[in-house]
Amino acid sequence: MRYSFFNLLKQSFNGHKSWEPAWKEAKLKPHYDVIIIGGGGHGLATAYYLAKELKIRNVAVLEKGYIGGGNTGRNTTIIRSNYLRDESAKLYNHAVDLWQDLTRELNFNVMYSSRGVYNLGHSLQDMRNIERRVGANILNGIDSEVVLPDELKRRIPIMNTSSKTRYPILGASYQKKGGVARHDAVAWGFARAASKLGVDIVQNCEVTGMQVQQGQIKGLQTSKGEVQADKVGIVVAGHSSVLAAMAGIRLPVISRPLQAFVSEPLKPILNTVVMSSQVHGYISQSNKGDLVIGGGVDGYTGYSQRGSPHTLEHTVQAMIELFPFISRVRMNRQWAGIVDILPDACPIVGKTPVKNLYINCGWGTGGFKATPGAGHVFAHTIANDEPHKLNSALTLDRFISGALVDEQGASGVAQH
Amino acid sequence: MLLIHCPYCGEKREEEEFTYDNEAGIVRPTDPEDLTDEEWGDYVFGRQNLCGPIYESWVHTAGCRKFLIVKRDNSNNKIDKTMTVQEASADKNYQEFNSTANSNIKKTNK
């Protein structure tokens, strides 16, 4: 059922009793053309674009828990594309382009709000890097500009732009098209749109093994039985190494806990996104009014969704440095998700040594922003058995050839 | 907050005193020139990144500054034991873990 004013009116006469579920609860069939492992934003987007653009409709998305229940449903929802390297910036910008019209495309309000993103600089070297990155962005057609402290003070009055602080703000890069979106709505929107096109979304279905014969993927063992597949895509973020190991592949990925927290709801006070990689923190205010705050990854690898309090403390220090008023704000909840980090802070979207097995991983701390773009190019990669031109450099092979795409500088706050 | 027992200092200290180093048992190949690109890439970047009990190396940065081997279940952060590097080299379970950590390299390190 299409979501429209007309349908809303029609349902209201009926007391809103005949809305259909947003997506069908599917039973696992014995065979699929393509199986996507992982029902997060990227996985659901991949399934959607496979069905929509590449007309491959016999697709299943297998999710261990419930869809959007992992990092997709628990992240700081920042969207931007002001990355340094051509190879990655163009992919992130492809995503930003898709975000613009995603609500209409999915017929589901993903609440994309282009409220702008500021990346602060606190030292001369920071400012040199910012100017270089902004220059590179402009050459790649990405909206990006340098903002100086006087202007910053005018735009974000609540921020401490005094020159007397420990790390005074010397300027920032600004991307106007950057912003936030409603993370749950992104998962639900893609799920609903994919399900409508015939994609099976199977929840509570954990993949426990892979059948690989003569270097080719044949099928999967799952907690709901065996299933055959012509092609399989792994889109599982933090657990990428675990899944890849089932097919005998060793990845250059390490998994780390990344923490974030939200405050009690406040009146509107911050109408943009502020990030600082120098003092290590980022902040925005959600539509509900809570401040959404994140920081760096924890110091060790692991899969426990916990994280250590001293990492949290460090983030809070950074935030109080930038926004002194939050020292009196109570924090509502804190959590940690497992992020998959690659040595060059750039993802892998492409083929694996096993034929017909594809992987999308290594987005580290910033995969949410790329959701539609990554899904789009990954769907093309799976359907055509070769990368889309936007992800052709983001191969697994680059860790053999040495052609790394070094995004350590622009990947933001967390990924150090 | 992890509480890690330093086998050199003989005390249980807070995680902040330590720095995480890497998966334990990654040994630099003795003859890098003999390695193929795949093997070298795997040595430099490839990781087991297992979920469950693992061995990892840490440095007691704010203490004795020595490397230690920690056996930790990274799915629940329970630390089973910590060892000095010498103790670890005599530990049979550690040796076994070590051999899979370097599975691709060992072939060339005859």
Coordinates of C-alpha atoms in Angstrom, one line a residue:
Chain A
M1 CA 0.0 0.0 0.0
R2 CA 1.4 3.4 -1.0
Y3 CA 1.8 5.9 1.7
S4 CA 0.0 9.0 0.6
F5 CA -2.3 11.7 1.9
F6 CA -5.2 10.0 0.1
N7 CA -4.4 6.6 1.7
L8 CA -4.0 8.3 5.1
L9 CA -7.4 9.8 4.7
K10 CA -9.0 6.6 3.5
Q11 CA -7.5 4.6 6.4
S12 CA -8.6 7.2 8.9
F13 CA -12.3 6.5 8.1
N14 CA -11.6 3.0 9.1
G15 CA -9.9 3.8 12.4
H16 CA -6.5 3.0 10.9
K17 CA -7.3 -0.7 11.2
S18 CA -6.5 -2.0 7.7
W19 CA -2.9 -0.8 7.2
E20 CA -0.8 -3.6 5.8
P21 CA 2.5 -4.6 7.5
A22 CA 5.3 -2.6 6.0
W23 CA 7.0 -5.8 4.7
K24 CA 6.1 -9.5 4.5
E25 CA 7.5 -12.0 6.9
A26 CA 9.1 -14.4 4.4
K27 CA 9.8 -18.1 4.8
L28 CA 13.2 -19.3 3.6
K29 CA 12.9 -20.9 0.1
P30 CA 15.3 -23.7 -0.9
H31 CA 17.0 -21.6 -3.7
Y32 CA 17.7 -18.0 -4.5
D33 CA 19.5 -16.2 -7.3
V34 CA 21.1 -13.9 -4.8
I35 CA 21.3 -14.1 -1.0
I36 CA 22.4 -11.1 1.0
I37 CA 23.7 -11.9 4.4
G38 CA 22.9 -9.1 6.8
G39 CA 19.7 -7.1 7.1
G40 CA 21.2 -3.7 8.0
G41 CA 20.9 -0.6 5.8
H42 CA 23.6 -1.7 3.3
G43 CA 22.2 -5.2 2.9
L44 CA 18.6 -4.0 2.4
A45 CA 19.7 -1.3 0.1
T46 CA 21.6 -3.9 -2.0
A47 CA 18.5 -6.1 -2.2
Y48 CA 16.4 -3.1 -3.1
Y49 CA 18.6 -2.0 -6.0
L50 CA 19.1 -5.6 -7.2
A51 CA 15.3 -5.9 -7.5
K52 CA 14.6 -2.4 -8.7
E53 CA 17.4 -1.6 -11.2
L54 CA 18.8 -5.0 -12.1
K55 CA 15.5 -6.8 -12.2
I56 CA 16.8 -9.7 -10.0
R57 CA 13.8 -10.4 -7.9
N58 CA 14.6 -13.9 -6.5
V59 CA 16.6 -12.4 -3.7
A60 CA 16.7 -13.1 0.1
V61 CA 18.1 -11.0 2.9
L62 CA 19.1 -13.1 5.9
E63 CA 19.3 -11.4 9.2
K64 CA 20.6 -12.9 12.4
G65 CA 18.4 -10.8 14.6
Y66 CA 15.8 -8.3 13.4
I67 CA 16.4 -5.9 10.5
G68 CA 18.1 -2.7 11.3
G69 CA 18.8 -4.1 14.8
G70 CA 22.6 -3.7 14.5
N71 CA 24.7 -0.7 13.7
T72 CA 22.0 0.7 11.4
G73 CA 19.6 1.2 14.2
R74 CA 22.3 2.5 16.6
N75 CA 24.5 5.1 15.0
T76 CA 25.0 8.8 15.0
T77 CA 23.3 9.1 11.6
I78 CA 25.8 11.6 10.1
I79 CA 25.8 12.0 6.4
R80 CA 28.6 13.8 4.4
S81 CA 30.9 13.1 1.5
N82 CA 33.8 15.5 2.0
Y83 CA 36.5 12.8 1.8
L84 CA 39.9 13.4 0.3
R85 CA 40.6 10.7 -2.3
D86 CA 38.9 10.5 -5.6
E87 CA 38.2 6.8 -5.2
S88 CA 36.3 7.1 -2.0
A89 CA 34.9 10.6 -2.3
K90 CA 33.0 9.9 -5.5
L91 CA 31.3 6.9 -3.9
Y92 CA 30.3 8.8 -0.8
N93 CA 29.1 11.6 -3.0
H94 CA 27.1 9.2 -5.0
A95 CA 25.4 8.3 -1.7
V96 CA 24.8 11.9 -0.9
D97 CA 23.2 12.4 -4.3
L98 CA 20.9 9.4 -3.7
W99 CA 20.0 10.7 -0.2
Q100 CA 18.5 13.9 -1.7
D101 CA 15.5 12.0 -3.2
L102 CA 15.5 8.8 -1.1
T103 CA 12.2 9.6 0.7
R104 CA 10.3 9.9 -2.6
E105 CA 12.2 6.9 -4.1
L106 CA 11.2 4.6 -1.2
N107 CA 7.9 6.2 -0.5
F108 CA 9.0 6.3 3.1
N109 CA 10.1 9.3 5.0
V110 CA 13.7 8.8 5.9
M111 CA 13.8 12.3 7.4
Y112 CA 17.0 13.2 5.6
S113 CA 17.9 16.7 6.9
S114 CA 20.7 18.5 5.1
R115 CA 21.5 20.7 8.1
G116 CA 25.2 20.8 7.2
V117 CA 28.3 19.3 8.7
Y118 CA 31.2 21.2 10.2
N119 CA 34.7 19.5 10.6
L120 CA 36.6 21.7 13.0
G121 CA 40.3 22.6 12.8
H122 CA 42.3 23.4 15.9
S123 CA 45.8 23.8 14.7
L124 CA 47.6 25.3 11.7
Q125 CA 48.2 21.8 10.3
D126 CA 44.5 21.0 10.8
M127 CA 43.7 24.1 8.7
R128 CA 46.2 23.1 6.0
N129 CA 44.6 19.7 5.8
I130 CA 41.1 21.2 5.7
E131 CA 42.0 23.6 2.9
R132 CA 43.6 20.7 1.0
R133 CA 40.5 18.5 1.5
V134 CA 38.1 21.3 0.6
G135 CA 40.1 21.9 -2.6
A136 CA 40.0 18.2 -3.5
N137 CA 36.3 18.2 -2.8
I138 CA 35.6 21.1 -5.1
L139 CA 37.6 19.4 -7.9
N140 CA 35.4 16.3 -7.4
G141 CA 32.2 18.4 -7.6
I142 CA 31.4 18.0 -3.8
D143 CA 30.0 21.1 -2.1
S144 CA 32.6 22.1 0.5
E145 CA 33.9 25.3 1.9
V146 CA 36.3 26.7 4.5
V147 CA 34.6 28.7 7.3
L148 CA 36.6 30.9 9.6
P149 CA 36.0 31.5 13.3
D150 CA 34.1 34.8 13.1
E151 CA 31.6 33.2 10.7
L152 CA 31.5 30.0 12.8
K153 CA 30.6 32.1 15.9
R154 CA 27.7 33.6 14.0
R155 CA 26.4 30.3 12.7
I156 CA 26.9 28.2 15.9
P157 CA 26.5 30.7 18.8
I158 CA 26.3 27.9 21.4
M159 CA 29.8 26.7 20.5
N160 CA 32.8 27.9 22.4
T161 CA 34.8 29.8 19.8
S162 CA 36.9 31.7 22.3
S163 CA 40.6 31.9 21.6
K164 CA 41.3 31.2 25.3
T165 CA 40.4 27.5 25.2
R166 CA 42.9 24.7 25.4
Y167 CA 42.4 23.9 21.7
P168 CA 41.0 27.1 20.1
I169 CA 38.9 26.7 17.0
L170 CA 40.8 28.1 14.0
G171 CA 38.2 27.3 11.4
A172 CA 36.2 24.4 9.8
S173 CA 35.3 22.7 6.6
Y174 CA 31.6 22.9 5.9
Q175 CA 29.5 20.7 3.7
K176 CA 26.0 22.1 3.2
K177 CA 24.5 18.9 1.8
G178 CA 25.7 16.9 4.8
G179 CA 23.3 16.3 7.6
V180 CA 21.5 13.5 9.3
A181 CA 18.7 11.0 8.5
R182 CA 16.5 8.8 10.6
H183 CA 18.4 5.5 10.8
D184 CA 15.5 3.2 11.6
A185 CA 13.4 4.7 8.8
V186 CA 16.3 4.0 6.4
A187 CA 16.2 0.3 7.3
W188 CA 12.4 0.1 7.3
G189 CA 12.1 2.1 4.1
F190 CA 14.5 -0.1 2.2
A191 CA 13.0 -3.2 3.7
R192 CA 9.5 -2.2 2.7
A193 CA 10.5 -1.1 -0.8
A194 CA 12.5 -4.3 -1.4
S195 CA 9.8 -6.6 0.0
K196 CA 7.3 -4.9 -2.3
L197 CA 9.5 -5.9 -5.3
G198 CA 9.5 -9.5 -4.1
V199 CA 12.6 -9.7 -2.0
D200 CA 12.4 -12.2 0.9
I201 CA 13.4 -10.7 4.2
V202 CA 14.1 -13.5 6.6
Q203 CA 14.7 -12.5 10.2
N204 CA 16.1 -14.6 13.1
C205 CA 18.1 -16.5 10.5
E206 CA 21.7 -16.9 11.3
V207 CA 24.2 -18.1 8.8
T208 CA 26.3 -20.8 10.4
G209 CA 28.3 -22.2 7.4
M210 CA 29.0 -21.9 3.7
Q211 CA 29.2 -24.6 1.1
V212 CA 32.2 -23.8 -1.2
Q213 CA 32.9 -26.3 -4.0
Q214 CA 35.8 -25.9 -6.4
G215 CA 36.3 -22.3 -5.3
Q216 CA 32.6 -21.4 -5.9
I217 CA 29.9 -20.6 -3.4
K218 CA 27.0 -23.1 -3.7
G219 CA 24.8 -22.4 -0.6
L220 CA 24.6 -21.6 3.0
Q221 CA 23.8 -23.4 6.2
T222 CA 21.5 -21.3 8.4
S223 CA 19.7 -21.7 11.7
K224 CA 16.5 -22.2 9.5
G225 CA 18.0 -24.9 7.3
E226 CA 20.1 -25.2 4.2
V227 CA 19.6 -22.9 1.3
Q228 CA 21.1 -22.9 -2.2
A229 CA 22.2 -19.7 -3.9
D230 CA 23.8 -18.7 -7.2
K231 CA 25.4 -15.6 -5.7
V232 CA 26.0 -14.5 -2.1
G233 CA 26.8 -11.1 -0.8
I234 CA 28.3 -10.6 2.7
V235 CA 27.2 -7.3 4.3
V236 CA 27.6 -7.8 8.0
A237 CA 29.8 -4.9 9.2
G238 CA 31.4 -5.9 12.5
H239 CA 31.2 -9.7 12.0
S240 CA 32.8 -9.6 8.4
S241 CA 35.8 -11.6 9.4
V242 CA 33.7 -14.3 11.1
L243 CA 31.5 -14.7 8.0
A244 CA 34.4 -14.6 5.5
A245 CA 36.3 -17.2 7.6
M246 CA 33.3 -19.6 6.8
A247 CA 34.4 -19.4 3.2
G248 CA 38.1 -19.7 4.1
I249 CA 38.9 -16.0 3.4
R250 CA 41.1 -14.0 5.7
L251 CA 40.3 -10.3 5.7
P252 CA 42.5 -7.3 6.7
V253 CA 39.6 -6.2 9.0
I254 CA 39.8 -5.7 12.7
S255 CA 36.6 -5.3 14.7
R256 CA 36.4 -2.8 17.5
P257 CA 33.7 -1.4 19.8
L258 CA 32.5 2.1 19.0
Q259 CA 30.6 4.0 21.6
A260 CA 28.0 6.7 21.4
F261 CA 25.5 8.2 23.7
V262 CA 22.4 10.4 23.8
S263 CA 21.2 13.0 26.3
E264 CA 17.8 13.7 27.6
P265 CA 15.7 15.7 25.1
L266 CA 16.4 19.4 25.1
K267 CA 14.8 22.4 23.4
P268 CA 16.4 23.1 19.9
I269 CA 19.8 24.4 20.5
L270 CA 22.1 23.0 17.8
N271 CA 20.8 23.1 14.2
T272 CA 23.8 21.4 12.5
V273 CA 26.4 18.7 12.9
V274 CA 29.8 19.5 14.5
M275 CA 32.7 17.1 14.3
S276 CA 36.2 17.5 15.6
S277 CA 38.9 15.0 15.0
Q278 CA 41.4 16.9 17.1
V279 CA 39.5 16.9 20.4
H280 CA 37.8 13.7 19.3
G281 CA 34.1 14.0 19.3
Y282 CA 31.0 14.8 17.2
I283 CA 27.6 16.0 18.1
S284 CA 24.2 16.8 16.6
Q285 CA 20.7 17.2 18.0
S286 CA 18.0 14.8 16.9
N287 CA 14.5 15.8 15.9
K288 CA 13.4 14.5 19.3
G289 CA 15.8 17.0 20.9
D290 CA 18.4 14.7 22.4
L291 CA 22.0 15.4 21.8
V292 CA 23.6 12.6 19.9
I293 CA 27.3 12.3 20.8
G294 CA 30.0 10.0 19.6
G295 CA 33.8 9.7 19.9
G296 CA 36.7 7.4 19.1
V297 CA 36.8 3.6 18.9
D298 CA 37.9 1.6 21.9
G299 CA 41.5 0.7 22.2
Y300 CA 41.2 -3.0 21.7
T301 CA 39.5 -5.4 19.3
G302 CA 36.6 -7.5 20.2
Y303 CA 32.9 -8.3 19.7
S304 CA 31.5 -7.4 23.1
Q305 CA 29.1 -4.6 22.6
R306 CA 30.4 -2.8 25.7
G307 CA 33.4 -0.5 25.4
S308 CA 35.3 1.1 28.3
P309 CA 34.2 4.1 30.4
H310 CA 37.5 5.9 30.0
T311 CA 36.9 6.2 26.2
L312 CA 33.5 7.7 27.0
E313 CA 35.0 10.1 29.5
H314 CA 37.5 11.3 26.8
T315 CA 34.6 12.0 24.4
V316 CA 32.7 13.9 27.1
Q317 CA 35.8 16.0 27.8
A318 CA 36.0 16.9 24.1
M319 CA 32.3 17.8 24.0
I320 CA 32.5 20.0 27.1
E321 CA 35.5 21.7 25.6
L322 CA 33.4 22.6 22.5
F323 CA 30.0 23.1 24.2
P324 CA 30.5 24.0 27.8
F325 CA 26.7 24.1 28.4
I326 CA 26.5 20.3 28.1
S327 CA 28.4 19.8 31.4
R328 CA 25.0 20.0 33.2
V329 CA 23.1 17.8 30.7
R330 CA 22.1 14.3 31.8
M331 CA 22.9 11.5 29.4
N332 CA 20.1 9.1 28.8
R333 CA 21.8 6.0 27.4
Q334 CA 25.1 4.8 26.1
W335 CA 25.9 1.8 23.8
A336 CA 28.7 0.3 21.8
G337 CA 28.5 -1.3 18.3
I338 CA 31.1 -3.4 16.6
V339 CA 32.7 -1.7 13.7
D340 CA 34.9 -3.2 11.0
I341 CA 38.0 -1.2 10.4
L342 CA 40.5 -1.5 7.5
P343 CA 44.1 -0.3 7.6
D344 CA 43.4 2.5 5.1
A345 CA 40.0 3.5 6.6
C346 CA 38.3 2.9 3.3
P347 CA 35.8 0.1 2.7
I348 CA 36.0 -3.1 0.5
V349 CA 33.1 -3.4 -1.9
G350 CA 33.7 -6.1 -4.4
K351 CA 34.6 -9.6 -5.3
T352 CA 36.3 -12.2 -3.1
P353 CA 38.7 -15.1 -4.1
V354 CA 35.6 -17.4 -3.9
K355 CA 33.6 -17.2 -7.1
N356 CA 30.2 -15.7 -6.8
L357 CA 30.8 -14.6 -3.3
Y358 CA 31.0 -10.8 -2.8
I359 CA 31.7 -8.7 0.2
N360 CA 30.9 -5.2 1.4
C361 CA 32.8 -4.4 4.6
G362 CA 35.3 -2.2 6.3
W363 CA 33.1 0.9 6.5
G364 CA 34.4 1.2 10.0
T365 CA 32.8 4.0 11.9
G366 CA 31.0 5.7 9.1
G367 CA 29.0 3.3 7.0
F368 CA 25.6 4.8 7.6
K369 CA 26.2 7.9 5.3
A370 CA 27.0 5.6 2.4
T371 CA 23.9 3.3 2.8
P372 CA 22.1 4.1 -0.6
G373 CA 25.4 4.5 -2.5
A374 CA 27.0 1.4 -1.2
G375 CA 23.9 -0.7 -1.8
H376 CA 23.6 0.7 -5.3
V377 CA 27.2 -0.1 -6.4
F378 CA 27.2 -3.4 -4.5
A379 CA 24.1 -4.5 -6.3
H380 CA 25.8 -3.7 -9.6
T381 CA 28.9 -5.6 -8.6
I382 CA 26.8 -8.7 -7.7
A383 CA 24.6 -8.6 -10.8
N384 CA 27.4 -8.0 -13.3
D385 CA 30.2 -10.0 -11.5
E386 CA 32.4 -6.9 -11.9
P387 CA 32.6 -3.7 -9.9
H388 CA 30.6 -0.6 -10.8
K389 CA 33.1 2.2 -11.8
L390 CA 32.5 3.9 -8.4
N391 CA 33.8 1.0 -6.4
S392 CA 36.4 -0.4 -8.8
A393 CA 39.3 0.8 -6.6
L394 CA 37.8 -0.5 -3.4
T395 CA 38.8 -4.1 -3.9
L396 CA 40.1 -6.7 -1.5
D397 CA 43.1 -7.1 -3.8
R398 CA 44.4 -3.7 -2.9
F399 CA 45.9 -5.2 0.3
I400 CA 48.0 -7.4 -1.9
S401 CA 48.9 -4.9 -4.6
G402 CA 49.5 -2.1 -2.1
A403 CA 47.1 0.4 -3.9
L404 CA 45.6 1.6 -0.7
V405 CA 43.1 4.5 -0.6
D406 CA 44.4 6.4 2.4
E407 CA 41.4 8.1 4.1
Q408 CA 42.8 8.2 7.6
G409 CA 42.6 12.0 7.5
A410 CA 39.1 12.5 6.2
S411 CA 37.5 9.5 7.7
G412 CA 36.7 11.7 10.7
V413 CA 36.8 11.4 14.3
A414 CA 36.5 7.8 15.3
Q415 CA 38.7 5.7 13.1
H416 CA 42.0 6.0 14.8
Chain B
M1 CA 37.3 -1.1 31.8
L2 CA 39.5 -4.1 31.5
L3 CA 41.6 -5.0 34.5
I4 CA 44.8 -6.6 33.3
H5 CA 47.2 -8.5 35.5
C6 CA 50.8 -7.5 34.4
P7 CA 52.9 -10.6 34.8
Y8 CA 56.1 -8.6 35.1
C9 CA 54.8 -6.1 37.7
G10 CA 52.8 -8.8 39.4
E11 CA 49.7 -6.5 39.8
K12 CA 46.3 -6.1 38.4
R13 CA 46.0 -2.7 36.8
E14 CA 43.5 -0.7 34.8
E15 CA 43.3 -0.9 31.0
E16 CA 44.3 2.8 30.7
E17 CA 47.9 1.9 31.8
F18 CA 48.2 -0.5 28.8
T19 CA 48.2 -0.1 25.0
Y20 CA 46.6 -2.8 22.8
D21 CA 49.2 -4.0 20.3
N22 CA 47.9 -6.7 18.0
E23 CA 46.8 -10.3 17.6
A24 CA 49.5 -12.4 19.3
G25 CA 51.8 -14.6 17.3
I26 CA 52.3 -12.6 14.1
V27 CA 55.9 -13.3 13.3
R28 CA 57.8 -11.3 10.8
P29 CA 58.9 -13.7 8.0
T30 CA 62.6 -14.5 8.1
D31 CA 63.0 -14.1 4.3
P32 CA 60.5 -11.5 3.1
E33 CA 62.1 -11.6 -0.3
D34 CA 60.9 -15.2 -0.8
L35 CA 57.3 -14.3 -0.2
T36 CA 54.7 -13.9 -2.9
D37 CA 52.7 -10.6 -2.9
E38 CA 49.7 -12.6 -1.4
E39 CA 51.8 -13.9 1.4
W40 CA 53.4 -10.5 2.2
G41 CA 50.0 -8.8 2.0
D42 CA 48.6 -11.4 4.4
Y43 CA 51.5 -10.9 6.8
V44 CA 51.1 -7.1 6.8
F45 CA 47.3 -6.8 6.8
G46 CA 45.6 -10.2 7.2
R47 CA 44.1 -10.9 10.6
Q48 CA 42.1 -13.7 12.1
N49 CA 39.9 -11.3 14.0
L50 CA 38.2 -14.2 15.7
C51 CA 35.2 -13.9 17.9
G52 CA 35.8 -15.8 21.1
P53 CA 38.8 -16.7 23.2
I54 CA 41.9 -15.2 21.6
Y55 CA 45.5 -14.4 22.4
E56 CA 46.6 -10.8 22.0
S57 CA 49.6 -8.8 22.8
W58 CA 49.5 -5.6 24.9
V59 CA 52.2 -3.2 26.2
H60 CA 52.2 -2.0 29.8
T61 CA 52.8 1.5 28.6
A62 CA 52.5 3.4 31.9
G63 CA 54.2 0.6 33.9
C64 CA 57.1 -1.6 33.0
R65 CA 56.8 -0.9 29.3
K66 CA 57.1 -4.6 28.5
F67 CA 55.0 -6.7 26.0
L68 CA 52.7 -9.2 27.6
I69 CA 50.4 -11.9 26.1
V70 CA 46.7 -11.7 27.2
K71 CA 44.2 -14.6 26.7
R72 CA 40.8 -12.9 26.5
D73 CA 37.4 -13.9 25.4
N74 CA 36.6 -11.0 23.2
S75 CA 32.9 -11.7 23.1
N76 CA 32.5 -11.0 26.8
N77 CA 35.9 -9.4 27.7
K78 CA 36.7 -12.1 30.3
I79 CA 40.5 -12.3 30.7
D80 CA 41.5 -15.9 31.2
K81 CA 45.2 -15.3 31.9
T82 CA 48.2 -13.1 31.1
M83 CA 51.7 -14.3 30.4
T84 CA 55.1 -13.0 29.8
V85 CA 56.3 -13.5 26.3
Q86 CA 58.7 -16.2 27.6
E87 CA 55.9 -18.0 29.4
A88 CA 53.7 -17.8 26.3
S89 CA 56.4 -19.4 24.1
A90 CA 56.2 -22.5 26.4
D91 CA 52.4 -22.6 26.4
K92 CA 51.0 -25.3 24.2
N93 CA 47.6 -23.7 23.5
Y94 CA 49.3 -20.5 22.6
Q95 CA 51.6 -22.3 20.2
E96 CA 48.6 -23.8 18.5
F97 CA 46.9 -20.4 18.1
N98 CA 50.1 -19.0 16.9
S99 CA 50.4 -21.5 14.1
T100 CA 47.0 -20.6 12.6
A101 CA 47.7 -16.9 13.0
N102 CA 50.6 -17.3 10.6
S103 CA 49.2 -20.1 8.5
N104 CA 50.1 -18.4 5.2
I105 CA 53.6 -17.3 6.3
K106 CA 54.7 -20.5 7.9
K107 CA 54.8 -22.3 4.6
T108 CA 57.8 -20.2 3.5
N109 CA 59.5 -20.2 6.9
K110 CA 60.8 -23.7 6.7

